[in-house]
Amino acid sequence: MSESGVRATFAIFRTCPLRIVIIGAGIAGLSAAIALSKQGHRVVICQRNGGSYPCTPNCTALLQSIDVDPKDFGGTLLEQEWYLVHRVDLHNCLKERLHQTTATLHLGCKITNINIESDQPFVTLEVEREFTCDLLLGADGLHSILRNHIIPNFPPPYPVGKSVFRWLLPTEDMKNNHTTKNVVGDPGVFVEWAADDRRVSGRYREAAGDKTALANGFAGFAPSVRRLIDTAGDDLKVWELFAMEKLPTWVRGRAALVGESAHPFQPYMGQGAAMAIEDALSITTLLPLDTKVEDIPARLALYEKTRQPRVDFVLKYTRLNGADENDPSVQRMTATKMVKVMGICFPYNEIEYSRVLLEEERGC
């Protein structure tokens, strides 16, 4: 009580973290979990299952913002802020970083039910455990289960008739072999050969590669190339490439898709994981710690507003760059056009762009 008899009352406002459940612990899911936890939110990740990837500048800056630096896990610097990292190394680094946050990772989770229609979204696990949340994110990849709830009966992803074989071998082994030494280019140089028939029969997502199928595909090539194919060992893996029709929306209520669940990419511009990480950091930027639960649908609409045009642009030129060399009906990108597109892709910073949208929405 003051001397004048007037009581001073102070209101204390406390920020409440959002309860967020993420389905999937791939690159998109882990990136989102780390960033949202760092922001102060309570995050739970459900994951059912307990390559070389270009970490381009638009991705590097975002990883560094969540304390993940490519040079700390063997990234090879190609140019300024452009690293070449092994996909497994990046994923392992993200998992280690996750353990330094308050996020909880549940492995071996089979989801039996998802409800995004109730006041509070929830997922039910096979072990009869249920997670209720303020926000549900689907980072569960190509065959997303959350996608079926956001857009019921949407056509599933379809194979494009191409597969990617991958294996690793020491560069020095190639340089020291007289047959393959001329195949090795200068540092930072990528080599591509186009065969007449690049179709590989069979259905794969991530499986052991068939060395015979690989060898048959390059049977008509020079001895140096065939010798290179012969070096494939037990680590040979094969991925079948998929595409999907454009989704009419990525969000519904307080649920949203991130990464490959919203936009499968093929590896022709090295932007698939970068787009997933941009998704994760966009959502994080749009959901600061003072976000109210009732504001989430509007923030997800902003997320879709910033991300869909960006992904559509990059996806368009990814597909153009992957057009068959031997198909005269398809016009591939010229080197000049590729440089122009890269000049748009790489300097982009999703955190800054999403922050501007949030400030505009708040009237700042």
PDB file of C-alpha atoms in Angstrom, residues 95-262:
ATOM      1  CA  LYS A  95      20.781 -37.266 -33.150  1.00  0.00           C
ATOM      2  CA  GLU A  96      23.693 -36.317 -30.889  1.00  0.00           C
ATOM      3  CA  ARG A  97      22.571 -32.707 -30.888  1.00  0.00           C
ATOM      4  CA  LEU A  98      19.022 -33.797 -30.038  1.00  0.00           C
ATOM      5  CA  HIS A  99      20.278 -35.485 -26.862  1.00  0.00           C
ATOM      6  CA  GLN A 100      21.573 -32.095 -25.713  1.00  0.00           C
ATOM      7  CA  THR A 101      18.040 -30.684 -25.795  1.00  0.00           C
ATOM      8  CA  THR A 102      14.943 -31.356 -23.710  1.00  0.00           C
ATOM      9  CA  ALA A 103      13.230 -33.213 -26.565  1.00  0.00           C
ATOM     10  CA  THR A 104      12.204 -36.830 -25.969  1.00  0.00           C
ATOM     11  CA  LEU A 105      12.825 -39.450 -28.657  1.00  0.00           C
ATOM     12  CA  HIS A 106      10.718 -42.624 -28.657  1.00  0.00           C
ATOM     13  CA  LEU A 107      11.980 -45.387 -30.963  1.00  0.00           C
ATOM     14  CA  GLY A 108      10.162 -48.481 -32.162  1.00  0.00           C
ATOM     15  CA  CYS A 109       6.825 -46.660 -32.148  1.00  0.00           C
ATOM     16  CA  LYS A 110       4.067 -48.013 -34.342  1.00  0.00           C
ATOM     17  CA  ILE A 111       1.268 -45.468 -34.584  1.00  0.00           C
ATOM     18  CA  THR A 112      -2.204 -47.011 -34.648  1.00  0.00           C
ATOM     19  CA  ASN A 113      -4.327 -43.865 -34.618  1.00  0.00           C
ATOM     20  CA  ILE A 114      -4.041 -40.164 -35.393  1.00  0.00           C
ATOM     21  CA  ASN A 115      -6.693 -37.578 -34.570  1.00  0.00           C
ATOM     22  CA  ILE A 116      -6.326 -34.021 -35.840  1.00  0.00           C
ATOM     23  CA  GLU A 117     -10.040 -33.183 -35.657  1.00  0.00           C
ATOM     24  CA  SER A 118     -10.341 -32.882 -31.870  1.00  0.00           C
ATOM     25  CA  ASP A 119      -9.540 -29.768 -29.828  1.00  0.00           C
ATOM     26  CA  GLN A 120      -6.136 -31.268 -29.131  1.00  0.00           C
ATOM     27  CA  PRO A 121      -4.402 -33.432 -31.751  1.00  0.00           C
ATOM     28  CA  PHE A 122      -3.151 -36.779 -30.522  1.00  0.00           C
ATOM     29  CA  VAL A 123      -1.412 -39.933 -31.694  1.00  0.00           C
ATOM     30  CA  THR A 124      -1.946 -43.399 -30.270  1.00  0.00           C
ATOM     31  CA  LEU A 125       0.815 -46.003 -30.264  1.00  0.00           C
ATOM     32  CA  GLU A 126       0.519 -49.771 -30.576  1.00  0.00           C
ATOM     33  CA  VAL A 127       1.673 -50.096 -26.955  1.00  0.00           C
ATOM     34  CA  GLU A 128      -1.534 -48.268 -25.940  1.00  0.00           C
ATOM     35  CA  ARG A 129       0.277 -45.037 -25.164  1.00  0.00           C
ATOM     36  CA  GLU A 130      -1.155 -41.727 -26.287  1.00  0.00           C
ATOM     37  CA  PHE A 131       0.510 -38.365 -26.884  1.00  0.00           C
ATOM     38  CA  THR A 132      -1.708 -35.285 -26.852  1.00  0.00           C
ATOM     39  CA  CYS A 133      -0.258 -32.078 -28.224  1.00  0.00           C
ATOM     40  CA  ASP A 134      -0.843 -28.505 -29.325  1.00  0.00           C
ATOM     41  CA  LEU A 135       0.868 -29.111 -32.667  1.00  0.00           C
ATOM     42  CA  LEU A 136       1.409 -32.289 -34.671  1.00  0.00           C
ATOM     43  CA  LEU A 137       4.133 -32.350 -37.340  1.00  0.00           C
ATOM     44  CA  GLY A 138       4.484 -35.079 -39.945  1.00  0.00           C
ATOM     45  CA  ALA A 139       8.137 -35.579 -40.831  1.00  0.00           C
ATOM     46  CA  ASP A 140       7.504 -39.209 -41.688  1.00  0.00           C
ATOM     47  CA  GLY A 141       8.823 -39.191 -45.212  1.00  0.00           C
ATOM     48  CA  LEU A 142       7.648 -40.441 -48.558  1.00  0.00           C
ATOM     49  CA  HIS A 143       4.889 -42.739 -47.306  1.00  0.00           C
ATOM     50  CA  SER A 144       3.628 -40.357 -44.626  1.00  0.00           C
ATOM     51  CA  ILE A 145       0.728 -41.493 -42.486  1.00  0.00           C
ATOM     52  CA  LEU A 146      -0.111 -37.959 -41.368  1.00  0.00           C
ATOM     53  CA  ARG A 147      -0.471 -36.859 -44.996  1.00  0.00           C
ATOM     54  CA  ASN A 148      -3.449 -39.217 -45.331  1.00  0.00           C
ATOM     55  CA  HIS A 149      -5.164 -37.397 -42.457  1.00  0.00           C
ATOM     56  CA  ILE A 150      -4.432 -33.898 -43.718  1.00  0.00           C
ATOM     57  CA  ILE A 151      -5.570 -34.771 -47.268  1.00  0.00           C
ATOM     58  CA  PRO A 152      -7.619 -37.991 -47.219  1.00  0.00           C
ATOM     59  CA  ASN A 153      -7.463 -40.178 -50.342  1.00  0.00           C
ATOM     60  CA  PHE A 154      -4.691 -38.155 -51.951  1.00  0.00           C
ATOM     61  CA  PRO A 155      -2.827 -40.159 -54.647  1.00  0.00           C
ATOM     62  CA  PRO A 156       0.290 -41.804 -53.172  1.00  0.00           C
ATOM     63  CA  PRO A 157       3.825 -41.135 -54.468  1.00  0.00           C
ATOM     64  CA  TYR A 158       4.688 -43.039 -57.631  1.00  0.00           C
ATOM     65  CA  PRO A 159       8.003 -44.425 -58.966  1.00  0.00           C
ATOM     66  CA  VAL A 160       9.527 -42.484 -61.863  1.00  0.00           C
ATOM     67  CA  GLY A 161      11.329 -45.492 -63.352  1.00  0.00           C
ATOM     68  CA  LYS A 162      14.814 -44.610 -62.137  1.00  0.00           C
ATOM     69  CA  SER A 163      16.971 -45.879 -59.299  1.00  0.00           C
ATOM     70  CA  VAL A 164      20.129 -44.569 -57.686  1.00  0.00           C
ATOM     71  CA  PHE A 165      22.994 -46.905 -56.805  1.00  0.00           C
ATOM     72  CA  ARG A 166      25.541 -45.658 -54.302  1.00  0.00           C
ATOM     73  CA  TRP A 167      28.745 -46.941 -52.773  1.00  0.00           C
ATOM     74  CA  LEU A 168      31.912 -45.407 -51.378  1.00  0.00           C
ATOM     75  CA  LEU A 169      35.527 -46.107 -52.260  1.00  0.00           C
ATOM     76  CA  PRO A 170      38.819 -44.337 -51.500  1.00  0.00           C
ATOM     77  CA  THR A 171      39.836 -41.829 -54.160  1.00  0.00           C
ATOM     78  CA  GLU A 172      43.448 -42.953 -53.850  1.00  0.00           C
ATOM     79  CA  ASP A 173      42.486 -46.477 -54.926  1.00  0.00           C
ATOM     80  CA  MET A 174      41.117 -45.051 -58.161  1.00  0.00           C
ATOM     81  CA  LYS A 175      44.137 -42.833 -58.736  1.00  0.00           C
ATOM     82  CA  ASN A 176      46.539 -45.731 -58.195  1.00  0.00           C
ATOM     83  CA  ASN A 177      44.786 -48.002 -60.703  1.00  0.00           C
ATOM     84  CA  HIS A 178      45.911 -47.388 -64.285  1.00  0.00           C
ATOM     85  CA  THR A 179      42.435 -48.242 -65.608  1.00  0.00           C
ATOM     86  CA  THR A 180      40.503 -45.792 -63.445  1.00  0.00           C
ATOM     87  CA  LYS A 181      42.999 -43.009 -62.734  1.00  0.00           C
ATOM     88  CA  ASN A 182      41.683 -40.856 -65.580  1.00  0.00           C
ATOM     89  CA  VAL A 183      38.150 -41.100 -64.198  1.00  0.00           C
ATOM     90  CA  VAL A 184      39.069 -39.106 -61.096  1.00  0.00           C
ATOM     91  CA  GLY A 185      38.565 -35.397 -61.709  1.00  0.00           C
ATOM     92  CA  ASP A 186      39.935 -32.420 -59.881  1.00  0.00           C
ATOM     93  CA  PRO A 187      38.569 -31.663 -56.381  1.00  0.00           C
ATOM     94  CA  GLY A 188      35.025 -30.351 -56.635  1.00  0.00           C
ATOM     95  CA  VAL A 189      34.447 -31.829 -60.107  1.00  0.00           C
ATOM     96  CA  PHE A 190      31.431 -34.095 -60.598  1.00  0.00           C
ATOM     97  CA  VAL A 191      31.375 -36.669 -63.377  1.00  0.00           C
ATOM     98  CA  GLU A 192      28.184 -37.980 -65.003  1.00  0.00           C
ATOM     99  CA  TRP A 193      27.684 -40.599 -67.710  1.00  0.00           C
ATOM    100  CA  ALA A 194      24.366 -41.159 -69.456  1.00  0.00           C
ATOM    101  CA  ALA A 195      23.566 -44.664 -70.653  1.00  0.00           C
ATOM    102  CA  ASP A 196      21.114 -45.435 -73.466  1.00  0.00           C
ATOM    103  CA  ASP A 197      18.868 -47.401 -71.127  1.00  0.00           C
ATOM    104  CA  ARG A 198      18.885 -46.233 -67.520  1.00  0.00           C
ATOM    105  CA  ARG A 199      15.892 -48.241 -66.399  1.00  0.00           C
ATOM    106  CA  VAL A 200      16.335 -50.721 -63.572  1.00  0.00           C
ATOM    107  CA  SER A 201      13.490 -53.116 -62.935  1.00  0.00           C
ATOM    108  CA  GLY A 202      12.363 -53.818 -59.405  1.00  0.00           C
ATOM    109  CA  ARG A 203      11.044 -51.865 -56.449  1.00  0.00           C
ATOM    110  CA  TYR A 204      13.459 -50.437 -53.898  1.00  0.00           C
ATOM    111  CA  ARG A 205      13.368 -47.670 -51.327  1.00  0.00           C
ATOM    112  CA  GLU A 206      16.614 -48.276 -49.469  1.00  0.00           C
ATOM    113  CA  ALA A 207      17.976 -51.745 -50.000  1.00  0.00           C
ATOM    114  CA  ALA A 208      21.102 -53.692 -50.827  1.00  0.00           C
ATOM    115  CA  GLY A 209      22.006 -53.037 -54.438  1.00  0.00           C
ATOM    116  CA  ASP A 210      22.113 -55.691 -57.149  1.00  0.00           C
ATOM    117  CA  LYS A 211      25.647 -55.471 -58.529  1.00  0.00           C
ATOM    118  CA  THR A 212      24.687 -57.458 -61.621  1.00  0.00           C
ATOM    119  CA  ALA A 213      21.923 -54.985 -62.497  1.00  0.00           C
ATOM    120  CA  LEU A 214      24.364 -52.119 -62.030  1.00  0.00           C
ATOM    121  CA  ALA A 215      27.016 -53.765 -64.213  1.00  0.00           C
ATOM    122  CA  ASN A 216      24.495 -54.524 -66.961  1.00  0.00           C
ATOM    123  CA  GLY A 217      23.475 -50.878 -67.077  1.00  0.00           C
ATOM    124  CA  PHE A 218      27.039 -49.826 -67.900  1.00  0.00           C
ATOM    125  CA  ALA A 219      28.072 -52.833 -69.993  1.00  0.00           C
ATOM    126  CA  GLY A 220      28.655 -50.716 -73.093  1.00  0.00           C
ATOM    127  CA  PHE A 221      30.935 -48.201 -71.426  1.00  0.00           C
ATOM    128  CA  ALA A 222      34.714 -47.866 -71.535  1.00  0.00           C
ATOM    129  CA  PRO A 223      36.923 -50.233 -69.476  1.00  0.00           C
ATOM    130  CA  SER A 224      37.640 -47.458 -66.967  1.00  0.00           C
ATOM    131  CA  VAL A 225      33.941 -47.098 -66.174  1.00  0.00           C
ATOM    132  CA  ARG A 226      33.339 -50.858 -66.001  1.00  0.00           C
ATOM    133  CA  ARG A 227      36.319 -51.202 -63.662  1.00  0.00           C
ATOM    134  CA  LEU A 228      34.836 -48.509 -61.471  1.00  0.00           C
ATOM    135  CA  ILE A 229      31.572 -50.454 -61.333  1.00  0.00           C
ATOM    136  CA  ASP A 230      33.533 -53.565 -60.321  1.00  0.00           C
ATOM    137  CA  THR A 231      34.720 -51.789 -57.168  1.00  0.00           C
ATOM    138  CA  ALA A 232      31.198 -51.817 -55.717  1.00  0.00           C
ATOM    139  CA  GLY A 233      31.266 -53.832 -52.520  1.00  0.00           C
ATOM    140  CA  ASP A 234      28.891 -54.980 -49.827  1.00  0.00           C
ATOM    141  CA  ASP A 235      27.984 -51.369 -49.043  1.00  0.00           C
ATOM    142  CA  LEU A 236      26.233 -50.991 -52.418  1.00  0.00           C
ATOM    143  CA  LYS A 237      22.779 -49.490 -51.833  1.00  0.00           C
ATOM    144  CA  VAL A 238      19.957 -48.681 -54.211  1.00  0.00           C
ATOM    145  CA  TRP A 239      17.123 -46.182 -53.938  1.00  0.00           C
ATOM    146  CA  GLU A 240      14.139 -46.084 -56.234  1.00  0.00           C
ATOM    147  CA  LEU A 241      13.185 -42.510 -57.105  1.00  0.00           C
ATOM    148  CA  PHE A 242       9.634 -41.290 -56.555  1.00  0.00           C
ATOM    149  CA  ALA A 243       7.537 -38.266 -57.424  1.00  0.00           C
ATOM    150  CA  MET A 244       4.169 -37.056 -56.164  1.00  0.00           C
ATOM    151  CA  GLU A 245       1.413 -34.780 -57.382  1.00  0.00           C
ATOM    152  CA  LYS A 246       1.453 -31.333 -55.828  1.00  0.00           C
ATOM    153  CA  LEU A 247      -0.429 -31.242 -52.535  1.00  0.00           C
ATOM    154  CA  PRO A 248      -3.274 -28.697 -52.364  1.00  0.00           C
ATOM    155  CA  THR A 249      -2.233 -27.918 -48.796  1.00  0.00           C
ATOM    156  CA  TRP A 250       0.401 -28.958 -46.254  1.00  0.00           C
ATOM    157  CA  VAL A 251      -1.607 -28.017 -43.172  1.00  0.00           C
ATOM    158  CA  ARG A 252      -4.895 -28.765 -41.491  1.00  0.00           C
ATOM    159  CA  GLY A 253      -5.946 -27.306 -38.177  1.00  0.00           C
ATOM    160  CA  ARG A 254      -2.958 -27.747 -35.873  1.00  0.00           C
ATOM    161  CA  ALA A 255      -1.162 -30.332 -37.997  1.00  0.00           C
ATOM    162  CA  ALA A 256       1.410 -29.796 -40.746  1.00  0.00           C
ATOM    163  CA  LEU A 257       3.779 -31.693 -43.024  1.00  0.00           C
ATOM    164  CA  VAL A 258       7.506 -31.008 -43.275  1.00  0.00           C
ATOM    165  CA  GLY A 259      10.175 -32.370 -45.582  1.00  0.00           C
ATOM    166  CA  GLU A 260       9.619 -35.320 -47.876  1.00  0.00           C
ATOM    167  CA  SER A 261       6.144 -35.990 -46.531  1.00  0.00           C
ATOM    168  CA  ALA A 262       5.082 -32.747 -48.243  1.00  0.00           C
TER     169      ALA A 262
END
